[in-house]
Tab-separated table of N, CA and C in Angstrom:
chain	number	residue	atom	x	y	z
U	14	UNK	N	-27.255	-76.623	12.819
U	14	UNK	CA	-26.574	-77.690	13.545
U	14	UNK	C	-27.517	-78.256	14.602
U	15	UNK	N	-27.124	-79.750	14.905
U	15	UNK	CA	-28.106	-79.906	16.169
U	15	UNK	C	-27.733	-79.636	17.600
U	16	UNK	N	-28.269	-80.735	18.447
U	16	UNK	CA	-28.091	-80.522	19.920
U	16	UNK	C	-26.771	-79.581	19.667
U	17	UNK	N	-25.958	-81.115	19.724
U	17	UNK	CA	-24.727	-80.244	20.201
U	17	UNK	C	-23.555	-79.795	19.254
U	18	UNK	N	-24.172	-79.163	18.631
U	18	UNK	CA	-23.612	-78.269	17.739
U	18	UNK	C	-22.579	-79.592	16.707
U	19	UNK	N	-21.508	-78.348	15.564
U	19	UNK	CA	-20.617	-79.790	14.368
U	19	UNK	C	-19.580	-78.759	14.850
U	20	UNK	N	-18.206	-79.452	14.436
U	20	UNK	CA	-16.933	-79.168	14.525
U	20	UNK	C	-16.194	-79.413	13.225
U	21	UNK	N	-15.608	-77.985	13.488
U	21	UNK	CA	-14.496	-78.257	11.999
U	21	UNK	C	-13.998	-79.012	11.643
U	22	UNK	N	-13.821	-79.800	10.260
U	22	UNK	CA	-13.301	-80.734	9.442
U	22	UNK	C	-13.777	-82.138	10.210
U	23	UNK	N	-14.501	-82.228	11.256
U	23	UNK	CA	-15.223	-83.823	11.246
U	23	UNK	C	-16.507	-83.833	10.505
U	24	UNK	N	-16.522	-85.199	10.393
U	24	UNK	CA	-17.472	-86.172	9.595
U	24	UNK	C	-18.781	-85.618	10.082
U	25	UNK	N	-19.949	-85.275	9.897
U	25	UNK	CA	-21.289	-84.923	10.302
U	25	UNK	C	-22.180	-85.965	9.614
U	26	UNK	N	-23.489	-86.370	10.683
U	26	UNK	CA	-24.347	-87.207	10.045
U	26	UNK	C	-25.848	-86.865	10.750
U	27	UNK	N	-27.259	-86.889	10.193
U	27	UNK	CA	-28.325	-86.538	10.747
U	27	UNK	C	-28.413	-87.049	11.876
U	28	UNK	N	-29.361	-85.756	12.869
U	28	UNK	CA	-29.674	-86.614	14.051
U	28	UNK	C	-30.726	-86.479	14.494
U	29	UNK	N	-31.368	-87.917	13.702
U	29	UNK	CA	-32.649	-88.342	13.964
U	29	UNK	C	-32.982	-88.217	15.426
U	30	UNK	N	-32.463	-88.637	16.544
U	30	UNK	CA	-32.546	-89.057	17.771
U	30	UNK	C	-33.146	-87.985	18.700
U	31	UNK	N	-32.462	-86.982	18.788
U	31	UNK	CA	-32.472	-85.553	19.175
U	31	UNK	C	-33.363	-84.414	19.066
U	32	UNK	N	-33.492	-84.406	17.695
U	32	UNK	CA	-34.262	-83.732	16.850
U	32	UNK	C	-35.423	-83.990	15.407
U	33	UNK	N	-36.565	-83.557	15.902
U	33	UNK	CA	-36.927	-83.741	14.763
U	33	UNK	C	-37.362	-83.708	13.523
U	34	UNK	N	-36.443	-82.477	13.487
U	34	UNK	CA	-36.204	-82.113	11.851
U	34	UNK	C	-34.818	-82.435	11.108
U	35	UNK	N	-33.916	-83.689	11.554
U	35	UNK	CA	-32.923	-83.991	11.099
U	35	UNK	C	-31.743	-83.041	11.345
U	36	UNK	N	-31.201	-82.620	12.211
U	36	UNK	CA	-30.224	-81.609	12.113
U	36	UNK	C	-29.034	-82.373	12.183
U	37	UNK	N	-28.411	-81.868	11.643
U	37	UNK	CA	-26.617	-82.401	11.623
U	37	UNK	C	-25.819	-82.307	13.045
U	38	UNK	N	-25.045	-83.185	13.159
U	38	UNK	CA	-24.376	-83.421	13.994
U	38	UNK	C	-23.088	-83.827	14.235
U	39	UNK	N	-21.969	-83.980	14.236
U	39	UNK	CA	-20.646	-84.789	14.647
U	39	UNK	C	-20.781	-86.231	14.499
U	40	UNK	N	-20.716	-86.915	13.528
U	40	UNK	CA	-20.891	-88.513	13.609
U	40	UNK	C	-20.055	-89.209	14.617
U	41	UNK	N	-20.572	-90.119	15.236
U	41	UNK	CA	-19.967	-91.287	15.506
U	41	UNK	C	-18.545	-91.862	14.955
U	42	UNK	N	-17.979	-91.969	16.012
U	42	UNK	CA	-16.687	-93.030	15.604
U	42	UNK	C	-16.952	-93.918	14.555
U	43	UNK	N	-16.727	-94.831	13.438
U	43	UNK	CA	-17.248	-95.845	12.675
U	43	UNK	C	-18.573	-95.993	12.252
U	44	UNK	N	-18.756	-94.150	12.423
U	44	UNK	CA	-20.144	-94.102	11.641
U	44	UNK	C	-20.660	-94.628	10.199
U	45	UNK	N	-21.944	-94.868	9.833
U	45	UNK	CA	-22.004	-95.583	8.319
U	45	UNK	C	-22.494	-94.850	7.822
U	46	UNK	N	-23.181	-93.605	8.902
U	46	UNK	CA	-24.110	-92.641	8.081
U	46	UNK	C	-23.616	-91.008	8.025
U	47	UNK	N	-22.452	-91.351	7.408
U	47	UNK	CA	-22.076	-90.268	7.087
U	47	UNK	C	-23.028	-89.008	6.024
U	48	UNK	N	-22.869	-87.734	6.121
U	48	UNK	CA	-23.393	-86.712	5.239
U	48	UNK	C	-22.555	-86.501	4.532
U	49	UNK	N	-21.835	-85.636	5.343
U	49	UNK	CA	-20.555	-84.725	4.845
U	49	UNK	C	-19.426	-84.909	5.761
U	50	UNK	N	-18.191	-83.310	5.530
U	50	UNK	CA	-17.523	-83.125	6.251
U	50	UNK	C	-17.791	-81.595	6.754
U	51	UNK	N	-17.997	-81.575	8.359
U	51	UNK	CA	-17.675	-79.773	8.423
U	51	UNK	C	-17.134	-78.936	7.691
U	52	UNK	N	-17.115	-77.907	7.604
U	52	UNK	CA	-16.518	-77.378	7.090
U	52	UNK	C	-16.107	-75.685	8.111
U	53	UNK	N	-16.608	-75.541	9.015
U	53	UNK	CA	-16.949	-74.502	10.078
U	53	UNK	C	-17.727	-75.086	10.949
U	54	UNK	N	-16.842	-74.484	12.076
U	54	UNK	CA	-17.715	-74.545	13.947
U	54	UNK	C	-18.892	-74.192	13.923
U	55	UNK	N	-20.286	-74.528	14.337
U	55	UNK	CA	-21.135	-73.881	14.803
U	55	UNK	C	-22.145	-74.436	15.921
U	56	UNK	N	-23.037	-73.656	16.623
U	56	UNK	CA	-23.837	-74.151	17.738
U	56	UNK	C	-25.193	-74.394	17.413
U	57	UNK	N	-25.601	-74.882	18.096
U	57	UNK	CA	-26.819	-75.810	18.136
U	57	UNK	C	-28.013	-74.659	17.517
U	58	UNK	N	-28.673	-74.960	16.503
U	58	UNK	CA	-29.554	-73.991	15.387
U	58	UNK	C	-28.593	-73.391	14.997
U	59	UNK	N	-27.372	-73.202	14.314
U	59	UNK	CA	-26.556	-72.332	13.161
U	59	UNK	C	-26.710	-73.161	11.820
U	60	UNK	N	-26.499	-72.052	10.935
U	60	UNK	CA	-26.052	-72.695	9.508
U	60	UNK	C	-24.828	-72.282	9.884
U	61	UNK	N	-24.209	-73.393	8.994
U	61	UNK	CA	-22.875	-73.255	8.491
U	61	UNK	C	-22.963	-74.395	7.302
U	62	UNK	N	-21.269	-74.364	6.652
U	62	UNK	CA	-21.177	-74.938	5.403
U	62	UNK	C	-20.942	-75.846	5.946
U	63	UNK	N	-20.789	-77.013	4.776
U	63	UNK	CA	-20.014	-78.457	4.882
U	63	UNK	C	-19.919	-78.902	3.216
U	64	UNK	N	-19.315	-80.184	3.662
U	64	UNK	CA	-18.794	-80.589	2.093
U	64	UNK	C	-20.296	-82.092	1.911
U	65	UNK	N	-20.421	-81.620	0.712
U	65	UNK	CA	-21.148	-83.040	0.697
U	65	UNK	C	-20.894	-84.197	0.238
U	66	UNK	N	-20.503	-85.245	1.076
U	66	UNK	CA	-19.870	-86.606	0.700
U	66	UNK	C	-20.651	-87.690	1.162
U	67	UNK	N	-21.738	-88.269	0.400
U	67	UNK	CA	-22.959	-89.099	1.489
U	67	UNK	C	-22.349	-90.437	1.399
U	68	UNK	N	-21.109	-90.766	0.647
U	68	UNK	CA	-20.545	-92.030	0.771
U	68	UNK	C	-19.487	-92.474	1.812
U	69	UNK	N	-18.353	-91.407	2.774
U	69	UNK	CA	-17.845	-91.273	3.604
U	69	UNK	C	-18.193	-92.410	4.551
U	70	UNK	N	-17.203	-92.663	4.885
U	70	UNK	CA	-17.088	-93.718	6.697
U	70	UNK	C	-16.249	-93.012	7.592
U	71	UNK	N	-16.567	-92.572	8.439
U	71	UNK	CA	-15.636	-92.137	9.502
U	71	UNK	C	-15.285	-93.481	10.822
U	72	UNK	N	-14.189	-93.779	9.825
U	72	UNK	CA	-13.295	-94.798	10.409
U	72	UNK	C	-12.369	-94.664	11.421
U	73	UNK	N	-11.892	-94.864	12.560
U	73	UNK	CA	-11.106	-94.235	13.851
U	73	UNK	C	-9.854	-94.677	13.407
């Protein structure tokens, strides 16, 4: 996970910004760059699972 860690069942998308080896993150409200969906809590450097859906919009 990156900085600041992903949260269960939201939308996750890379974060270029932060990091730079792409780590996942909690997308944005009306994000376009969706990955996946969480799938498990974790903190900043954890694996955890997620679902992979690279077509997703996380729409508010």
């Amino acid at each position: 996970a990156g900085v600041a860690g992903v949260t269960l069942g939201e939308a996750i998308q890379m974060d270029a910004s932060t990091s730079p080896v792409n780590r996942l993150v909690d997308a944005d409200v009306n994000s376009e760059q969706i990955v996946g969906t969480c799938l498990e809590t974790a903190a900043s450097g954890a694996r955890f699972l997620y679902e992979l859906m690279p077509r997703s919009v996380d729409l508010a």
